Amino acid sequence: MHPKAIILVGGPSRGTRFRPLSLNVPKPLFPVAGKPIISHHIAALSKVEDLKEILLIGFFEDSVFSSFLQDAAREYPNLHIRYLREYQSLGTAGGLYHFRDEILRGNPDQVFVLHADVACTFPLVAMKKAHEGHRGLCTILGTRVPRDSANNFGCLVAKPDTNEVLHYVEKPESFISNLISCGVYLFDCAIFDEIRKSLENKKGNVETDIYGREVFQDGNKLRLEQDLLRPLAQARKLFVHETKDFWRQIKTAGSAVPVNGLYLEQLLQTNPEKLAKNTPGGPEIVGAVYVHPTAQIDPQAKLGPNVSIGPNVFIGKGARIRDSIVLDNVDVKQNACILHAIIGWNSMIGCWSRVEGTPSAAHNSTAVTKSGLKIQSITILGKEVSVKDETIIRNCIVLPHKDLKSSCENEIVM
Ligand SMILES: Nc1nc2c(ncn2[C@@H]2O[C@H](COP(=O)(O)OP(=O)(O)O[C@H]3O[C@H](CO)[C@@H](O)[C@H](O)[C@@H]3O)[C@@H](O)[C@H]2O)c(=O)[nH]1
């Protein structure tokens, strides 16, 4: 078997809940556990036997991924990784169909499709084995979520003995099942015939726009979920492979903090040498902590658990950081405290200041506000924010380039 892989990276109009961080970096390249979100996908794909090509498909400018692709080519010399740009958002299956000739070049027999905005252990090898053991056209990675959040996802009802999916409903209005789609699929290449069929069905929905072009009623998009997976389930060609490992969506900026923690914990089990260690005369490290080799940490600082420190960060004496991501070139002065927060590039946190958020209780919550009010959650400072000495910033989202001279709580600082 010779598989290829696609990562659906979306485009600039989609990362809005990831603001203010997506103002400076596209969400798929935001670093968690020391590397861009989609590097975790690529690391897992690199372990699939005979997989040689990965296509990132999205509607960002071409230049957005160029330096990432150069780094990836150095790290994975045996993988060919490219970016293919949709001229506009074509929907989760539209890009697959548009680039079908590229995808089918070299005659692969299977295609992995991974959403960029999910984090998990990506058990792709196990999924492939399961896929080859049944007669379906697609195996979907599934996970169980709490009942009250299930309706935010694609819900699956499957036969427990065969894992055959009997019903697939995308974000149903009422509860159907707590087994949901993780946004990770393995398709046989015969799927392109099914996409063609579903396109033909949609042709009945064609209208003409003001420029005389043919568009589908739902904005010229082909949706993997409604237009493909649902009919596949009806035809009994969809199977689920349930994972018991962690799985999270990365929608809001704050969701990067728990995801950072999960990936760091995974590293602690698989590659502990990549994490910071307690050394004589070094800072105190608690649990899983990643520190970039160029960062300077005072020996009297205390970090962790669940902390990632980016390149060229400086952390002063007596500083305390836990459950946080500190991005490049941040200066954390003496005795500052950072808890449940993301500190944007080039920011400065003054002496004895506190920047803190609240851990989000809701599993896989995707909302930033509820009934028009900001939900208490991770505090996020955008790029180049400065926090004056002895100031407390609690449960806030702060846009880039702000100078915070007095304390604030539960605010979106614009
Ligand atoms: N290339 C491309 N990518 C897209 C497009 N639209 C969305 N994507 C990418 O496709 C993924 C899914 O995005 P959404 O459309 O926002 O769907 P969702 O609300 O996250 O729900 C989907 O994912 C859940 C798992 O995270 C599923 O449970 C659910 O069924 C559904 O597939 C993201 O990585 C997003 O960047 C598009 O037009 N083009």
mmCIF file with all atom_site columns, C-alpha atoms in Angstrom, residues 18-142:
data_model
loop_
_atom_site.group_PDB
_atom_site.id
_atom_site.type_symbol
_atom_site.label_atom_id
_atom_site.label_alt_id
_atom_site.label_comp_id
_atom_site.label_asym_id
_atom_site.label_entity_id
_atom_site.label_seq_id
_atom_site.pdbx_PDB_ins_code
_atom_site.Cartn_x
_atom_site.Cartn_y
_atom_site.Cartn_z
_atom_site.occupancy
_atom_site.B_iso_or_equiv
_atom_site.pdbx_formal_charge
_atom_site.auth_seq_id
_atom_site.auth_comp_id
_atom_site.auth_asym_id
_atom_site.auth_atom_id
_atom_site.pdbx_PDB_model_num
ATOM 1   C CA . PHE A 1 18  ? -7.596  32.478 17.434  1.00 0.00 ? 18  PHE A CA 1
ATOM 2   C CA . ARG A 1 19  ? -7.127  36.271 17.599  1.00 0.00 ? 19  ARG A CA 1
ATOM 3   C CA . PRO A 1 20  ? -5.112  38.172 18.671  1.00 0.00 ? 20  PRO A CA 1
ATOM 4   C CA . LEU A 1 21  ? -2.421  35.539 18.044  1.00 0.00 ? 21  LEU A CA 1
ATOM 5   C CA . SER A 1 22  ? -3.524  34.809 14.453  1.00 0.00 ? 22  SER A CA 1
ATOM 6   C CA . LEU A 1 23  ? -2.894  38.489 13.641  1.00 0.00 ? 23  LEU A CA 1
ATOM 7   C CA . ASN A 1 24  ? 0.826   37.623 13.675  1.00 0.00 ? 24  ASN A CA 1
ATOM 8   C CA . VAL A 1 25  ? 1.040   33.966 12.744  1.00 0.00 ? 25  VAL A CA 1
ATOM 9   C CA . PRO A 1 26  ? -1.390  31.741 10.830  1.00 0.00 ? 26  PRO A CA 1
ATOM 10  C CA . LYS A 1 27  ? -2.985  29.325 13.280  1.00 0.00 ? 27  LYS A CA 1
ATOM 11  C CA . PRO A 1 28  ? -1.469  26.142 11.740  1.00 0.00 ? 28  PRO A CA 1
ATOM 12  C CA . LEU A 1 29  ? 2.014   27.565 12.455  1.00 0.00 ? 29  LEU A CA 1
ATOM 13  C CA . PHE A 1 30  ? 1.391   28.646 16.053  1.00 0.00 ? 30  PHE A CA 1
ATOM 14  C CA . PRO A 1 31  ? 3.914   26.843 18.301  1.00 0.00 ? 31  PRO A CA 1
ATOM 15  C CA . VAL A 1 32  ? 2.741   24.297 20.865  1.00 0.00 ? 32  VAL A CA 1
ATOM 16  C CA . ALA A 1 33  ? 5.245   22.187 22.811  1.00 0.00 ? 33  ALA A CA 1
ATOM 17  C CA . GLY A 1 34  ? 8.054   23.968 20.951  1.00 0.00 ? 34  GLY A CA 1
ATOM 18  C CA . LYS A 1 35  ? 6.915   23.447 17.358  1.00 0.00 ? 35  LYS A CA 1
ATOM 19  C CA . PRO A 1 36  ? 4.207   24.619 14.939  1.00 0.00 ? 36  PRO A CA 1
ATOM 20  C CA . ILE A 1 37  ? 0.811   22.931 15.366  1.00 0.00 ? 37  ILE A CA 1
ATOM 21  C CA . ILE A 1 38  ? 1.058   21.102 12.017  1.00 0.00 ? 38  ILE A CA 1
ATOM 22  C CA . SER A 1 39  ? 4.574   19.822 12.786  1.00 0.00 ? 39  SER A CA 1
ATOM 23  C CA . HIS A 1 40  ? 2.894   17.413 15.189  1.00 0.00 ? 40  HIS A CA 1
ATOM 24  C CA . HIS A 1 41  ? 0.783   16.117 12.289  1.00 0.00 ? 41  HIS A CA 1
ATOM 25  C CA . ILE A 1 42  ? 3.866   15.762 10.086  1.00 0.00 ? 42  ILE A CA 1
ATOM 26  C CA . ALA A 1 43  ? 5.814   13.939 12.815  1.00 0.00 ? 43  ALA A CA 1
ATOM 27  C CA . ALA A 1 44  ? 3.011   11.349 13.019  1.00 0.00 ? 44  ALA A CA 1
ATOM 28  C CA . LEU A 1 45  ? 2.723   11.045 9.218   1.00 0.00 ? 45  LEU A CA 1
ATOM 29  C CA . SER A 1 46  ? 6.491   10.501 8.958   1.00 0.00 ? 46  SER A CA 1
ATOM 30  C CA . LYS A 1 47  ? 6.003   7.215  10.842  1.00 0.00 ? 47  LYS A CA 1
ATOM 31  C CA . VAL A 1 48  ? 3.570   5.767  8.268   1.00 0.00 ? 48  VAL A CA 1
ATOM 32  C CA . GLU A 1 49  ? 5.343   3.209  6.112   1.00 0.00 ? 49  GLU A CA 1
ATOM 33  C CA . ASP A 1 50  ? 5.746   4.158  2.412   1.00 0.00 ? 50  ASP A CA 1
ATOM 34  C CA . LEU A 1 51  ? 4.225   7.606  2.914   1.00 0.00 ? 51  LEU A CA 1
ATOM 35  C CA . LYS A 1 52  ? 6.426   9.998  0.928   1.00 0.00 ? 52  LYS A CA 1
ATOM 36  C CA . GLU A 1 53  ? 4.283   13.017 0.121   1.00 0.00 ? 53  GLU A CA 1
ATOM 37  C CA . ILE A 1 54  ? 2.270   15.478 2.215   1.00 0.00 ? 54  ILE A CA 1
ATOM 38  C CA . LEU A 1 55  ? 0.171   18.243 0.655   1.00 0.00 ? 55  LEU A CA 1
ATOM 39  C CA . LEU A 1 56  ? -0.953  21.208 2.744   1.00 0.00 ? 56  LEU A CA 1
ATOM 40  C CA . ILE A 1 57  ? -4.162  22.534 1.179   1.00 0.00 ? 57  ILE A CA 1
ATOM 41  C CA . GLY A 1 58  ? -5.559  25.935 2.099   1.00 0.00 ? 58  GLY A CA 1
ATOM 42  C CA . PHE A 1 59  ? -6.292  29.452 0.982   1.00 0.00 ? 59  PHE A CA 1
ATOM 43  C CA . PHE A 1 60  ? -3.455  31.396 2.645   1.00 0.00 ? 60  PHE A CA 1
ATOM 44  C CA . GLU A 1 61  ? -0.966  33.301 0.436   1.00 0.00 ? 61  GLU A CA 1
ATOM 45  C CA . ASP A 1 62  ? 1.789   31.004 -0.905  1.00 0.00 ? 62  ASP A CA 1
ATOM 46  C CA . SER A 1 63  ? 4.510   32.877 1.018   1.00 0.00 ? 63  SER A CA 1
ATOM 47  C CA . VAL A 1 64  ? 2.918   32.012 4.403   1.00 0.00 ? 64  VAL A CA 1
ATOM 48  C CA . PHE A 1 65  ? 4.318   28.475 4.433   1.00 0.00 ? 65  PHE A CA 1
ATOM 49  C CA . SER A 1 66  ? 7.635   28.965 2.582   1.00 0.00 ? 66  SER A CA 1
ATOM 50  C CA . SER A 1 67  ? 10.017  29.084 5.533   1.00 0.00 ? 67  SER A CA 1
ATOM 51  C CA . PHE A 1 68  ? 8.062   26.367 7.365   1.00 0.00 ? 68  PHE A CA 1
ATOM 52  C CA . LEU A 1 69  ? 8.393   24.134 4.281   1.00 0.00 ? 69  LEU A CA 1
ATOM 53  C CA . GLN A 1 70  ? 12.157  24.771 4.099   1.00 0.00 ? 70  GLN A CA 1
ATOM 54  C CA . ASP A 1 71  ? 12.569  23.768 7.760   1.00 0.00 ? 71  ASP A CA 1
ATOM 55  C CA . ALA A 1 72  ? 10.366  20.693 7.263   1.00 0.00 ? 72  ALA A CA 1
ATOM 56  C CA . ALA A 1 73  ? 12.407  19.611 4.230   1.00 0.00 ? 73  ALA A CA 1
ATOM 57  C CA . ARG A 1 74  ? 15.575  19.745 6.374   1.00 0.00 ? 74  ARG A CA 1
ATOM 58  C CA . GLU A 1 75  ? 13.955  17.810 9.216   1.00 0.00 ? 75  GLU A CA 1
ATOM 59  C CA . TYR A 1 76  ? 12.314  15.181 6.968   1.00 0.00 ? 76  TYR A CA 1
ATOM 60  C CA . PRO A 1 77  ? 14.584  14.703 3.927   1.00 0.00 ? 77  PRO A CA 1
ATOM 61  C CA . ASN A 1 78  ? 12.586  11.624 2.856   1.00 0.00 ? 78  ASN A CA 1
ATOM 62  C CA . LEU A 1 79  ? 9.252   13.442 2.730   1.00 0.00 ? 79  LEU A CA 1
ATOM 63  C CA . HIS A 1 80  ? 8.086   15.705 -0.069  1.00 0.00 ? 80  HIS A CA 1
ATOM 64  C CA . ILE A 1 81  ? 5.925   18.413 1.550   1.00 0.00 ? 81  ILE A CA 1
ATOM 65  C CA . ARG A 1 82  ? 4.190   21.084 -0.535  1.00 0.00 ? 82  ARG A CA 1
ATOM 66  C CA . TYR A 1 83  ? 1.532   23.757 -0.203  1.00 0.00 ? 83  TYR A CA 1
ATOM 67  C CA . LEU A 1 84  ? -1.370  23.903 -2.677  1.00 0.00 ? 84  LEU A CA 1
ATOM 68  C CA . ARG A 1 85  ? -3.439  27.061 -2.640  1.00 0.00 ? 85  ARG A CA 1
ATOM 69  C CA . GLU A 1 86  ? -7.179  27.196 -3.256  1.00 0.00 ? 86  GLU A CA 1
ATOM 70  C CA . TYR A 1 87  ? -8.119  30.388 -5.117  1.00 0.00 ? 87  TYR A CA 1
ATOM 71  C CA . GLN A 1 88  ? -10.865 30.827 -2.492  1.00 0.00 ? 88  GLN A CA 1
ATOM 72  C CA . SER A 1 89  ? -12.272 28.702 0.318   1.00 0.00 ? 89  SER A CA 1
ATOM 73  C CA . LEU A 1 90  ? -13.610 25.635 -1.493  1.00 0.00 ? 90  LEU A CA 1
ATOM 74  C CA . GLY A 1 91  ? -14.850 23.787 1.588   1.00 0.00 ? 91  GLY A CA 1
ATOM 75  C CA . THR A 1 92  ? -13.358 20.801 3.374   1.00 0.00 ? 92  THR A CA 1
ATOM 76  C CA . ALA A 1 93  ? -13.749 18.513 0.320   1.00 0.00 ? 93  ALA A CA 1
ATOM 77  C CA . GLY A 1 94  ? -13.586 21.184 -2.428  1.00 0.00 ? 94  GLY A CA 1
ATOM 78  C CA . GLY A 1 95  ? -9.789  21.451 -2.292  1.00 0.00 ? 95  GLY A CA 1
ATOM 79  C CA . LEU A 1 96  ? -9.422  17.670 -2.418  1.00 0.00 ? 96  LEU A CA 1
ATOM 80  C CA . TYR A 1 97  ? -11.456 17.577 -5.600  1.00 0.00 ? 97  TYR A CA 1
ATOM 81  C CA . HIS A 1 98  ? -9.845  20.652 -7.148  1.00 0.00 ? 98  HIS A CA 1
ATOM 82  C CA . PHE A 1 99  ? -6.337  19.194 -6.667  1.00 0.00 ? 99  PHE A CA 1
ATOM 83  C CA . ARG A 1 100 ? -7.321  15.586 -7.463  1.00 0.00 ? 100 ARG A CA 1
ATOM 84  C CA . ASP A 1 101 ? -4.761  15.247 -10.291 1.00 0.00 ? 101 ASP A CA 1
ATOM 85  C CA . GLU A 1 102 ? -1.929  16.349 -7.972  1.00 0.00 ? 102 GLU A CA 1
ATOM 86  C CA . ILE A 1 103 ? -3.172  14.024 -5.235  1.00 0.00 ? 103 ILE A CA 1
ATOM 87  C CA . LEU A 1 104 ? -3.501  11.033 -7.569  1.00 0.00 ? 104 LEU A CA 1
ATOM 88  C CA . ARG A 1 105 ? -0.151  11.615 -9.301  1.00 0.00 ? 105 ARG A CA 1
ATOM 89  C CA . GLY A 1 106 ? 2.103   8.588  -8.697  1.00 0.00 ? 106 GLY A CA 1
ATOM 90  C CA . ASN A 1 107 ? -0.973  6.355  -8.176  1.00 0.00 ? 107 ASN A CA 1
ATOM 91  C CA . PRO A 1 108 ? -1.321  6.304  -4.392  1.00 0.00 ? 108 PRO A CA 1
ATOM 92  C CA . ASP A 1 109 ? -3.992  3.887  -3.217  1.00 0.00 ? 109 ASP A CA 1
ATOM 93  C CA . GLN A 1 110 ? -4.892  5.644  0.032   1.00 0.00 ? 110 GLN A CA 1
ATOM 94  C CA . VAL A 1 111 ? -5.053  9.257  1.246   1.00 0.00 ? 111 VAL A CA 1
ATOM 95  C CA . PHE A 1 112 ? -4.898  10.432 4.844   1.00 0.00 ? 112 PHE A CA 1
ATOM 96  C CA . VAL A 1 113 ? -6.759  13.709 5.398   1.00 0.00 ? 113 VAL A CA 1
ATOM 97  C CA . LEU A 1 114 ? -6.004  15.578 8.644   1.00 0.00 ? 114 LEU A CA 1
ATOM 98  C CA . HIS A 1 115 ? -7.583  18.792 9.894   1.00 0.00 ? 115 HIS A CA 1
ATOM 99  C CA . ALA A 1 116 ? -4.882  21.243 10.947  1.00 0.00 ? 116 ALA A CA 1
ATOM 100 C CA . ASP A 1 117 ? -6.820  22.459 13.976  1.00 0.00 ? 117 ASP A CA 1
ATOM 101 C CA . VAL A 1 118 ? -6.846  19.252 16.012  1.00 0.00 ? 118 VAL A CA 1
ATOM 102 C CA . ALA A 1 119 ? -4.327  17.806 18.428  1.00 0.00 ? 119 ALA A CA 1
ATOM 103 C CA . CYS A 1 120 ? -4.031  14.129 19.320  1.00 0.00 ? 120 CYS A CA 1
ATOM 104 C CA . THR A 1 121 ? -1.558  11.273 19.267  1.00 0.00 ? 121 THR A CA 1
ATOM 105 C CA . PHE A 1 122 ? -2.526  10.668 15.591  1.00 0.00 ? 122 PHE A CA 1
ATOM 106 C CA . PRO A 1 123 ? -2.636  6.845  15.773  1.00 0.00 ? 123 PRO A CA 1
ATOM 107 C CA . LEU A 1 124 ? -2.295  6.648  11.980  1.00 0.00 ? 124 LEU A CA 1
ATOM 108 C CA . VAL A 1 125 ? -0.511  3.314  11.796  1.00 0.00 ? 125 VAL A CA 1
ATOM 109 C CA . ALA A 1 126 ? -3.262  1.652  13.866  1.00 0.00 ? 126 ALA A CA 1
ATOM 110 C CA . MET A 1 127 ? -5.915  3.393  11.754  1.00 0.00 ? 127 MET A CA 1
ATOM 111 C CA . LYS A 1 128 ? -4.327  2.081  8.561   1.00 0.00 ? 128 LYS A CA 1
ATOM 112 C CA . LYS A 1 129 ? -4.283  -1.443 9.945   1.00 0.00 ? 129 LYS A CA 1
ATOM 113 C CA . ALA A 1 130 ? -7.959  -1.171 10.909  1.00 0.00 ? 130 ALA A CA 1
ATOM 114 C CA . HIS A 1 131 ? -8.801  0.270  7.476   1.00 0.00 ? 131 HIS A CA 1
ATOM 115 C CA . GLU A 1 132 ? -7.167  -2.617 5.689   1.00 0.00 ? 132 GLU A CA 1
ATOM 116 C CA . GLY A 1 133 ? -9.190  -5.059 7.795   1.00 0.00 ? 133 GLY A CA 1
ATOM 117 C CA . HIS A 1 134 ? -12.622 -3.968 6.481   1.00 0.00 ? 134 HIS A CA 1
ATOM 118 C CA . ARG A 1 135 ? -14.325 -3.238 3.177   1.00 0.00 ? 135 ARG A CA 1
ATOM 119 C CA . GLY A 1 136 ? -15.029 0.478  3.719   1.00 0.00 ? 136 GLY A CA 1
ATOM 120 C CA . LEU A 1 137 ? -13.890 3.393  1.566   1.00 0.00 ? 137 LEU A CA 1
ATOM 121 C CA . CYS A 1 138 ? -13.075 5.536  4.599   1.00 0.00 ? 138 CYS A CA 1
ATOM 122 C CA . THR A 1 139 ? -11.950 5.050  8.176   1.00 0.00 ? 139 THR A CA 1
ATOM 123 C CA . ILE A 1 140 ? -12.584 8.009  10.435  1.00 0.00 ? 140 ILE A CA 1
ATOM 124 C CA . LEU A 1 141 ? -10.788 8.539  13.735  1.00 0.00 ? 141 LEU A CA 1
ATOM 125 C CA . GLY A 1 142 ? -13.373 8.787  16.526  1.00 0.00 ? 142 GLY A CA 1
#
